[in-house]
Each structure stands twice: as structure tokens, then as C-alpha cells.
Amino acid sequence: MSFALFTVLFGSFLFGLEPVMIKYLQTKGYSSFYIVFWLFLVSLVVYMFQAARKEHVKSSYSLRASMFLTGAVGMGFTTLLLTLSYHYIQTSTATLIHFTYPILVVVCMSVLFRQPFTKSKMAACILSLLGMLCITNFTFAGRLPGYLLAFLSAATYAFYDISNEKSRFAKLPPYTKMTFLSLGVVVLFGFLCLILQIPLLPVAPLDIFLTLTIGLMNCFGYMGIMHGLQVIGASKTAFAATMEPVASLILSILVYHDTFSPVSFLGILFVFLSMYAIMRQN
């Protein structure tokens, strides 16, 4: 379990670095649809190469269709909704709302799959929410559509987490699974960019570098999360993934010299306590 926890923390750390680069590309005029398309196209190339080299697994058409749709909704729309929310509300506020998804995962697993809602899970939910509130310094600003988009991103990602534990394709080898999940995103958003006439080619050399970089970060981030889902399950993985906003906070301090308040430190402590509480579950 310790290695699976490490891979989730590493994947979450990579995801925590992404918003800074995504925000830069948005300020350069690149569409959120462009960003989602390239995130998963780069990932798809890596997954296909690894699947062809290591796994050689054949799956039924129904399983492929299921993975295709799960990827389009759970990964593609999650990223799109979250990046769109940045246009309306602060990134920190969007992160807070998005990271209610571990609570949604625990509640859904309890209601839909009869997993016990223990005191440890309740403590993890409360501590996680308190941690997110402290990390954002209880700051809320922006317009209502941003809040709605961020919450929808939490719902779609909760669906993705649960699907990867409970769906029929859950036990497939990781690269094969991630290939079809990513393919769903690439096809959907490539089609949307075509219909909406959104340019898909980066212009400046720095834009090319950042696009490829966040694509690789997205690839290895999802692989870390996927390993955690297979070994420790959706609930524990979801709470371990709250390392993502912690990484974003640390990066903002290092890059933008943001102040590190005692309240933010308390938030990080709450996040670690929520992970400890959920990991106590057998």
C-alpha cells in the first residue's frame, strides 16, 4: 500500500503544478478545448506505446465503448469544466470546490455500494473540507457560473474515480485502460475543436514546450492515480489526491512569492490528517 500511496501523491503533485502553466496558456489566448485536447493527446501517445510494448491485451467492443465514454466524461469534461471555471472565479476557489470530490466519492460508495460510512471516513471528510477552506484563506470571489462549473468538475471526477474501481474494465492492465480512456477525450475534443473552429496548433516555441510539458505531466499524473485506484481503492485515492492543492500552494509561494499564512499551514495540516484518517480504514 505504501508504494501505491506514493504514486498517488506523486501524481497529485504533478496535477498541482498544471494550473500555473494552463493559466499562462489561457492568458495567451488558447482555448480550454485546445488545452484538454493536447493534455490527452500527448498522454495517449505514451499509453499506446506502453500498451503495445508490455500488455498485448484484447478487450470486447462493449468494454472499449465503456472506457471511451468514461474517459470523455470523467477525464475530458472534468478538465474542461475546471479550466473554464478559472475564467469566472479565483483558481484557489475553484480548487476548493473541485476537491469536494473525495467527499462525493465516499458518500457514493456508501450509498450505492453499501460500504460502511465509518467515523474515520466522517473525520476525513470534515478535515479535508477544513483543509481546503484554510488553504484558500476563506476567500471567495467571482461569478456564479464559476462555482457551478467547479462543482460539476468535482461530480464528473468522482464518477471517474468510482468507475475505475467498480466498472467492468477496472481490472484491465493500466496502459490498455488508459489508452481507451484517453482516446475518448481526444476524439471528443478534437471533434469539438473542429466544429467550433478552434485552432489546435501552438504558435510560439514556449507555447509548444508548455503544451507538451503539461501533456506529459497529465500522463504520469493519471498513471499515479490509476495505480492507487487499483491497489487502495477509490476512497483512499481520492483523499490522498488532496495533495494537489498543497502542491499548487507551495508552487505559488516559490514562483509568485505569495505569502504563506498560518491559516494556510493549518490547512495543509488538516489535509494530512484527513489522509491519515482515511488510510486507517482496512
PDB file of N, CA, C and O in Angstrom, residues 125-184:
ATOM      1  N   CYS A 125     -13.594  13.413   5.830  1.00  0.00           N
ATOM      2  CA  CYS A 125     -14.396  14.382   5.068  1.00  0.00           C
ATOM      3  C   CYS A 125     -14.346  15.766   5.703  1.00  0.00           C
ATOM      4  O   CYS A 125     -14.131  16.774   5.022  1.00  0.00           O
ATOM      5  N   ILE A 126     -14.518  15.811   7.026  1.00  0.00           N
ATOM      6  CA  ILE A 126     -14.533  17.096   7.734  1.00  0.00           C
ATOM      7  C   ILE A 126     -13.159  17.758   7.678  1.00  0.00           C
ATOM      8  O   ILE A 126     -13.026  18.953   7.384  1.00  0.00           O
ATOM      9  N   LEU A 127     -12.112  16.972   7.932  1.00  0.00           N
ATOM     10  CA  LEU A 127     -10.751  17.508   7.924  1.00  0.00           C
ATOM     11  C   LEU A 127     -10.349  17.991   6.538  1.00  0.00           C
ATOM     12  O   LEU A 127      -9.687  19.029   6.386  1.00  0.00           O
ATOM     13  N   SER A 128     -10.747  17.230   5.507  1.00  0.00           N
ATOM     14  CA  SER A 128     -10.424  17.624   4.135  1.00  0.00           C
ATOM     15  C   SER A 128     -11.081  18.952   3.784  1.00  0.00           C
ATOM     16  O   SER A 128     -10.444  19.840   3.212  1.00  0.00           O
ATOM     17  N   LEU A 129     -12.359  19.102   4.117  1.00  0.00           N
ATOM     18  CA  LEU A 129     -13.068  20.342   3.819  1.00  0.00           C
ATOM     19  C   LEU A 129     -12.464  21.521   4.581  1.00  0.00           C
ATOM     20  O   LEU A 129     -12.262  22.609   4.015  1.00  0.00           O
ATOM     21  N   LEU A 130     -12.133  21.314   5.857  1.00  0.00           N
ATOM     22  CA  LEU A 130     -11.492  22.372   6.638  1.00  0.00           C
ATOM     23  C   LEU A 130     -10.136  22.747   6.043  1.00  0.00           C
ATOM     24  O   LEU A 130      -9.772  23.921   5.983  1.00  0.00           O
ATOM     25  N   GLY A 131      -9.402  21.722   5.582  1.00  0.00           N
ATOM     26  CA  GLY A 131      -8.101  21.977   4.983  1.00  0.00           C
ATOM     27  C   GLY A 131      -8.209  22.832   3.738  1.00  0.00           C
ATOM     28  O   GLY A 131      -7.434  23.787   3.545  1.00  0.00           O
ATOM     29  N   MET A 132      -9.169  22.501   2.855  1.00  0.00           N
ATOM     30  CA  MET A 132      -9.345  23.284   1.633  1.00  0.00           C
ATOM     31  C   MET A 132      -9.739  24.731   1.959  1.00  0.00           C
ATOM     32  O   MET A 132      -9.262  25.686   1.327  1.00  0.00           O
ATOM     33  N   LEU A 133     -10.606  24.906   2.953  1.00  0.00           N
ATOM     34  CA  LEU A 133     -11.030  26.251   3.344  1.00  0.00           C
ATOM     35  C   LEU A 133      -9.847  27.074   3.852  1.00  0.00           C
ATOM     36  O   LEU A 133      -9.692  28.252   3.510  1.00  0.00           O
ATOM     37  N   CYS A 134      -8.991  26.436   4.651  1.00  0.00           N
ATOM     38  CA  CYS A 134      -7.833  27.153   5.192  1.00  0.00           C
ATOM     39  C   CYS A 134      -6.811  27.481   4.108  1.00  0.00           C
ATOM     40  O   CYS A 134      -6.226  28.566   4.101  1.00  0.00           O
ATOM     41  N   ILE A 135      -6.584  26.530   3.202  1.00  0.00           N
ATOM     42  CA  ILE A 135      -5.607  26.757   2.130  1.00  0.00           C
ATOM     43  C   ILE A 135      -6.010  27.951   1.271  1.00  0.00           C
ATOM     44  O   ILE A 135      -5.171  28.731   0.819  1.00  0.00           O
ATOM     45  N   THR A 136      -7.324  28.112   1.057  1.00  0.00           N
ATOM     46  CA  THR A 136      -7.804  29.245   0.260  1.00  0.00           C
ATOM     47  C   THR A 136      -8.037  30.496   1.102  1.00  0.00           C
ATOM     48  O   THR A 136      -8.507  31.510   0.596  1.00  0.00           O
ATOM     49  N   ASN A 137      -7.691  30.409   2.406  1.00  0.00           N
ATOM     50  CA  ASN A 137      -7.839  31.555   3.311  1.00  0.00           C
ATOM     51  C   ASN A 137      -9.275  32.075   3.366  1.00  0.00           C
ATOM     52  O   ASN A 137      -9.504  33.273   3.549  1.00  0.00           O
ATOM     53  N   PHE A 138     -10.228  31.177   3.185  1.00  0.00           N
ATOM     54  CA  PHE A 138     -11.647  31.529   3.267  1.00  0.00           C
ATOM     55  C   PHE A 138     -12.001  32.676   2.323  1.00  0.00           C
ATOM     56  O   PHE A 138     -12.850  33.524   2.616  1.00  0.00           O
ATOM     57  N   THR A 139     -11.307  32.729   1.185  1.00  0.00           N
ATOM     58  CA  THR A 139     -11.504  33.794   0.208  1.00  0.00           C
ATOM     59  C   THR A 139     -12.416  33.317  -0.905  1.00  0.00           C
ATOM     60  O   THR A 139     -12.124  32.329  -1.573  1.00  0.00           O
ATOM     61  N   PHE A 140     -13.518  34.020  -1.111  1.00  0.00           N
ATOM     62  CA  PHE A 140     -14.459  33.657  -2.171  1.00  0.00           C
ATOM     63  C   PHE A 140     -14.790  34.901  -2.990  1.00  0.00           C
ATOM     64  O   PHE A 140     -15.208  35.922  -2.453  1.00  0.00           O
ATOM     65  N   ALA A 141     -14.545  34.797  -4.273  1.00  0.00           N
ATOM     66  CA  ALA A 141     -14.843  35.908  -5.171  1.00  0.00           C
ATOM     67  C   ALA A 141     -15.138  35.349  -6.543  1.00  0.00           C
ATOM     68  O   ALA A 141     -14.755  34.228  -6.872  1.00  0.00           O
ATOM     69  N   GLY A 142     -15.837  36.131  -7.352  1.00  0.00           N
ATOM     70  CA  GLY A 142     -16.133  35.685  -8.709  1.00  0.00           C
ATOM     71  C   GLY A 142     -17.620  35.555  -8.955  1.00  0.00           C
ATOM     72  O   GLY A 142     -18.447  35.951  -8.129  1.00  0.00           O
ATOM     73  N   ARG A 143     -17.932  34.981 -10.119  1.00  0.00           N
ATOM     74  CA  ARG A 143     -19.330  34.889 -10.541  1.00  0.00           C
ATOM     75  C   ARG A 143     -19.865  33.470 -10.390  1.00  0.00           C
ATOM     76  O   ARG A 143     -19.117  32.496 -10.382  1.00  0.00           O
ATOM     77  N   LEU A 144     -21.194  33.380 -10.292  1.00  0.00           N
ATOM     78  CA  LEU A 144     -21.873  32.119 -10.018  1.00  0.00           C
ATOM     79  C   LEU A 144     -21.528  31.003 -11.005  1.00  0.00           C
ATOM     80  O   LEU A 144     -21.336  29.857 -10.582  1.00  0.00           O
ATOM     81  N   PRO A 145     -21.422  31.262 -12.334  1.00  0.00           N
ATOM     82  CA  PRO A 145     -21.090  30.164 -13.259  1.00  0.00           C
ATOM     83  C   PRO A 145     -19.793  29.446 -12.899  1.00  0.00           C
ATOM     84  O   PRO A 145     -19.678  28.236 -13.093  1.00  0.00           O
ATOM     85  N   GLY A 146     -18.825  30.160 -12.348  1.00  0.00           N
ATOM     86  CA  GLY A 146     -17.564  29.541 -11.955  1.00  0.00           C
ATOM     87  C   GLY A 146     -17.748  28.515 -10.855  1.00  0.00           C
ATOM     88  O   GLY A 146     -17.139  27.439 -10.877  1.00  0.00           O
ATOM     89  N   TYR A 147     -18.591  28.847  -9.883  1.00  0.00           N
ATOM     90  CA  TYR A 147     -18.862  27.915  -8.782  1.00  0.00           C
ATOM     91  C   TYR A 147     -19.562  26.665  -9.308  1.00  0.00           C
ATOM     92  O   TYR A 147     -19.243  25.538  -8.894  1.00  0.00           O
ATOM     93  N   LEU A 148     -20.509  26.860 -10.204  1.00  0.00           N
ATOM     94  CA  LEU A 148     -21.235  25.734 -10.774  1.00  0.00           C
ATOM     95  C   LEU A 148     -20.312  24.842 -11.595  1.00  0.00           C
ATOM     96  O   LEU A 148     -20.345  23.602 -11.471  1.00  0.00           O
ATOM     97  N   LEU A 149     -19.451  25.439 -12.415  1.00  0.00           N
ATOM     98  CA  LEU A 149     -18.521  24.672 -13.248  1.00  0.00           C
ATOM     99  C   LEU A 149     -17.552  23.872 -12.382  1.00  0.00           C
ATOM    100  O   LEU A 149     -17.264  22.704 -12.668  1.00  0.00           O
ATOM    101  N   ALA A 150     -17.044  24.506 -11.320  1.00  0.00           N
ATOM    102  CA  ALA A 150     -16.097  23.809 -10.442  1.00  0.00           C
ATOM    103  C   ALA A 150     -16.761  22.635  -9.724  1.00  0.00           C
ATOM    104  O   ALA A 150     -16.158  21.561  -9.572  1.00  0.00           O
ATOM    105  N   PHE A 151     -18.003  22.818  -9.300  1.00  0.00           N
ATOM    106  CA  PHE A 151     -18.702  21.713  -8.622  1.00  0.00           C
ATOM    107  C   PHE A 151     -19.009  20.577  -9.598  1.00  0.00           C
ATOM    108  O   PHE A 151     -18.897  19.403  -9.253  1.00  0.00           O
ATOM    109  N   LEU A 152     -19.380  20.921 -10.822  1.00  0.00           N
ATOM    110  CA  LEU A 152     -19.617  19.883 -11.825  1.00  0.00           C
ATOM    111  C   LEU A 152     -18.335  19.103 -12.116  1.00  0.00           C
ATOM    112  O   LEU A 152     -18.375  17.891 -12.363  1.00  0.00           O
ATOM    113  N   SER A 153     -17.192  19.792 -12.073  1.00  0.00           N
ATOM    114  CA  SER A 153     -15.916  19.086 -12.267  1.00  0.00           C
ATOM    115  C   SER A 153     -15.672  18.094 -11.132  1.00  0.00           C
ATOM    116  O   SER A 153     -15.097  17.020 -11.349  1.00  0.00           O
ATOM    117  N   ALA A 154     -16.103  18.439  -9.936  1.00  0.00           N
ATOM    118  CA  ALA A 154     -15.985  17.508  -8.807  1.00  0.00           C
ATOM    119  C   ALA A 154     -16.865  16.276  -9.026  1.00  0.00           C
ATOM    120  O   ALA A 154     -16.448  15.139  -8.763  1.00  0.00           O
ATOM    121  N   ALA A 155     -18.082  16.501  -9.526  1.00  0.00           N
ATOM    122  CA  ALA A 155     -19.018  15.396  -9.758  1.00  0.00           C
ATOM    123  C   ALA A 155     -18.514  14.456 -10.854  1.00  0.00           C
ATOM    124  O   ALA A 155     -18.564  13.227 -10.715  1.00  0.00           O
ATOM    125  N   THR A 156     -18.008  15.019 -11.954  1.00  0.00           N
ATOM    126  CA  THR A 156     -17.534  14.169 -13.051  1.00  0.00           C
ATOM    127  C   THR A 156     -16.276  13.398 -12.649  1.00  0.00           C
ATOM    128  O   THR A 156     -16.089  12.246 -13.054  1.00  0.00           O
ATOM    129  N   TYR A 157     -15.418  14.007 -11.822  1.00  0.00           N
ATOM    130  CA  TYR A 157     -14.222  13.274 -11.408  1.00  0.00           C
ATOM    131  C   TYR A 157     -14.544  12.208 -10.373  1.00  0.00           C
ATOM    132  O   TYR A 157     -13.887  11.157 -10.330  1.00  0.00           O
ATOM    133  N   ALA A 158     -15.535  12.454  -9.537  1.00  0.00           N
ATOM    134  CA  ALA A 158     -15.999  11.414  -8.617  1.00  0.00           C
ATOM    135  C   ALA A 158     -16.517  10.210  -9.406  1.00  0.00           C
ATOM    136  O   ALA A 158     -16.249   9.054  -9.062  1.00  0.00           O
ATOM    137  N   PHE A 159     -17.253  10.486 -10.486  1.00  0.00           N
ATOM    138  CA  PHE A 159     -17.728   9.421 -11.383  1.00  0.00           C
ATOM    139  C   PHE A 159     -16.547   8.634 -11.952  1.00  0.00           C
ATOM    140  O   PHE A 159     -16.572   7.396 -12.002  1.00  0.00           O
ATOM    141  N   TYR A 160     -15.490   9.325 -12.348  1.00  0.00           N
ATOM    142  CA  TYR A 160     -14.303   8.674 -12.911  1.00  0.00           C
ATOM    143  C   TYR A 160     -13.634   7.777 -11.872  1.00  0.00           C
ATOM    144  O   TYR A 160     -13.281   6.626 -12.153  1.00  0.00           O
ATOM    145  N   ASP A 161     -13.450   8.282 -10.654  1.00  0.00           N
ATOM    146  CA  ASP A 161     -12.814   7.506  -9.589  1.00  0.00           C
ATOM    147  C   ASP A 161     -13.592   6.224  -9.297  1.00  0.00           C
ATOM    148  O   ASP A 161     -13.020   5.132  -9.205  1.00  0.00           O
ATOM    149  N   ILE A 162     -14.888   6.369  -9.149  1.00  0.00           N
ATOM    150  CA  ILE A 162     -15.721   5.215  -8.807  1.00  0.00           C
ATOM    151  C   ILE A 162     -15.750   4.205  -9.953  1.00  0.00           C
ATOM    152  O   ILE A 162     -15.682   2.988  -9.728  1.00  0.00           O
ATOM    153  N   SER A 163     -15.819   4.698 -11.186  1.00  0.00           N
ATOM    154  CA  SER A 163     -15.834   3.803 -12.353  1.00  0.00           C
ATOM    155  C   SER A 163     -14.576   2.958 -12.426  1.00  0.00           C
ATOM    156  O   SER A 163     -14.624   1.776 -12.789  1.00  0.00           O
ATOM    157  N   ASN A 164     -13.449   3.542 -12.066  1.00  0.00           N
ATOM    158  CA  ASN A 164     -12.187   2.809 -12.141  1.00  0.00           C
ATOM    159  C   ASN A 164     -12.024   1.774 -11.045  1.00  0.00           C
ATOM    160  O   ASN A 164     -11.095   0.970 -11.091  1.00  0.00           O
ATOM    161  N   GLU A 165     -12.909   1.783 -10.065  1.00  0.00           N
ATOM    162  CA  GLU A 165     -12.894   0.715  -9.063  1.00  0.00           C
ATOM    163  C   GLU A 165     -14.011  -0.291  -9.285  1.00  0.00           C
ATOM    164  O   GLU A 165     -13.829  -1.489  -9.070  1.00  0.00           O
ATOM    165  N   LYS A 166     -15.164   0.180  -9.758  1.00  0.00           N
ATOM    166  CA  LYS A 166     -16.342  -0.680  -9.778  1.00  0.00           C
ATOM    167  C   LYS A 166     -16.804  -1.111 -11.172  1.00  0.00           C
ATOM    168  O   LYS A 166     -17.655  -1.995 -11.279  1.00  0.00           O
ATOM    169  N   SER A 167     -16.284  -0.531 -12.234  1.00  0.00           N
ATOM    170  CA  SER A 167     -16.763  -0.878 -13.577  1.00  0.00           C
ATOM    171  C   SER A 167     -16.171  -2.207 -14.046  1.00  0.00           C
ATOM    172  O   SER A 167     -15.238  -2.749 -13.444  1.00  0.00           O
ATOM    173  N   ARG A 168     -16.690  -2.717 -15.159  1.00  0.00           N
ATOM    174  CA  ARG A 168     -16.225  -3.997 -15.704  1.00  0.00           C
ATOM    175  C   ARG A 168     -14.795  -3.911 -16.221  1.00  0.00           C
ATOM    176  O   ARG A 168     -14.103  -4.917 -16.305  1.00  0.00           O
ATOM    177  N   PHE A 169     -14.349  -2.715 -16.594  1.00  0.00           N
ATOM    178  CA  PHE A 169     -12.990  -2.592 -17.115  1.00  0.00           C
ATOM    179  C   PHE A 169     -11.949  -2.312 -16.039  1.00  0.00           C
ATOM    180  O   PHE A 169     -10.766  -2.123 -16.327  1.00  0.00           O
ATOM    181  N   ALA A 170     -12.368  -2.299 -14.769  1.00  0.00           N
ATOM    182  CA  ALA A 170     -11.480  -1.895 -13.678  1.00  0.00           C
ATOM    183  C   ALA A 170     -10.230  -2.759 -13.575  1.00  0.00           C
ATOM    184  O   ALA A 170      -9.161  -2.280 -13.197  1.00  0.00           O
ATOM    185  N   LYS A 171     -10.324  -4.034 -13.914  1.00  0.00           N
ATOM    186  CA  LYS A 171      -9.193  -4.953 -13.732  1.00  0.00           C
ATOM    187  C   LYS A 171      -8.300  -5.083 -14.973  1.00  0.00           C
ATOM    188  O   LYS A 171      -7.359  -5.878 -14.971  1.00  0.00           O
ATOM    189  N   LEU A 172      -8.593  -4.352 -16.018  1.00  0.00           N
ATOM    190  CA  LEU A 172      -7.745  -4.408 -17.203  1.00  0.00           C
ATOM    191  C   LEU A 172      -6.352  -3.838 -16.893  1.00  0.00           C
ATOM    192  O   LEU A 172      -6.205  -3.006 -15.986  1.00  0.00           O
ATOM    193  N   PRO A 173      -5.322  -4.253 -17.628  1.00  0.00           N
ATOM    194  CA  PRO A 173      -3.979  -3.677 -17.431  1.00  0.00           C
ATOM    195  C   PRO A 173      -4.006  -2.163 -17.602  1.00  0.00           C
ATOM    196  O   PRO A 173      -4.763  -1.633 -18.420  1.00  0.00           O
ATOM    197  N   PRO A 174      -3.180  -1.460 -16.841  1.00  0.00           N
ATOM    198  CA  PRO A 174      -3.294   0.012 -16.765  1.00  0.00           C
ATOM    199  C   PRO A 174      -3.100   0.755 -18.077  1.00  0.00           C
ATOM    200  O   PRO A 174      -3.851   1.688 -18.374  1.00  0.00           O
ATOM    201  N   TYR A 175      -2.097   0.382 -18.888  1.00  0.00           N
ATOM    202  CA  TYR A 175      -1.843   1.139 -20.111  1.00  0.00           C
ATOM    203  C   TYR A 175      -2.944   0.917 -21.146  1.00  0.00           C
ATOM    204  O   TYR A 175      -3.315   1.843 -21.880  1.00  0.00           O
ATOM    205  N   THR A 176      -3.447  -0.316 -21.215  1.00  0.00           N
ATOM    206  CA  THR A 176      -4.572  -0.596 -22.114  1.00  0.00           C
ATOM    207  C   THR A 176      -5.783   0.237 -21.720  1.00  0.00           C
ATOM    208  O   THR A 176      -6.452   0.854 -22.564  1.00  0.00           O
ATOM    209  N   LYS A 177      -6.051   0.261 -20.431  1.00  0.00           N
ATOM    210  CA  LYS A 177      -7.193   1.015 -19.920  1.00  0.00           C
ATOM    211  C   LYS A 177      -7.025   2.510 -20.182  1.00  0.00           C
ATOM    212  O   LYS A 177      -7.944   3.172 -20.678  1.00  0.00           O
ATOM    213  N   MET A 178      -5.845   3.047 -19.881  1.00  0.00           N
ATOM    214  CA  MET A 178      -5.634   4.475 -20.063  1.00  0.00           C
ATOM    215  C   MET A 178      -5.627   4.863 -21.536  1.00  0.00           C
ATOM    216  O   MET A 178      -5.972   5.993 -21.884  1.00  0.00           O
ATOM    217  N   THR A 179      -5.249   3.932 -22.415  1.00  0.00           N
ATOM    218  CA  THR A 179      -5.293   4.222 -23.850  1.00  0.00           C
ATOM    219  C   THR A 179      -6.711   4.530 -24.294  1.00  0.00           C
ATOM    220  O   THR A 179      -6.978   5.547 -24.960  1.00  0.00           O
ATOM    221  N   PHE A 180      -7.666   3.667 -23.924  1.00  0.00           N
ATOM    222  CA  PHE A 180      -9.046   3.871 -24.360  1.00  0.00           C
ATOM    223  C   PHE A 180      -9.730   5.017 -23.611  1.00  0.00           C
ATOM    224  O   PHE A 180     -10.553   5.741 -24.187  1.00  0.00           O
ATOM    225  N   LEU A 181      -9.373   5.215 -22.344  1.00  0.00           N
ATOM    226  CA  LEU A 181      -9.917   6.350 -21.604  1.00  0.00           C
ATOM    227  C   LEU A 181      -9.471   7.665 -22.252  1.00  0.00           C
ATOM    228  O   LEU A 181     -10.276   8.579 -22.454  1.00  0.00           O
ATOM    229  N   SER A 182      -8.179   7.755 -22.586  1.00  0.00           N
ATOM    230  CA  SER A 182      -7.653   8.974 -23.202  1.00  0.00           C
ATOM    231  C   SER A 182      -8.167   9.160 -24.623  1.00  0.00           C
ATOM    232  O   SER A 182      -8.404  10.293 -25.067  1.00  0.00           O
ATOM    233  N   LEU A 183      -8.345   8.043 -25.334  1.00  0.00           N
ATOM    234  CA  LEU A 183      -8.860   8.127 -26.701  1.00  0.00           C
ATOM    235  C   LEU A 183     -10.236   8.780 -26.729  1.00  0.00           C
ATOM    236  O   LEU A 183     -10.555   9.569 -27.628  1.00  0.00           O
ATOM    237  N   GLY A 184     -11.062   8.472 -25.734  1.00  0.00           N
ATOM    238  CA  GLY A 184     -12.381   9.092 -25.652  1.00  0.00           C
ATOM    239  C   GLY A 184     -12.296  10.599 -25.552  1.00  0.00           C
ATOM    240  O   GLY A 184     -13.067  11.327 -26.188  1.00  0.00           O
TER     241      GLY A 184
END
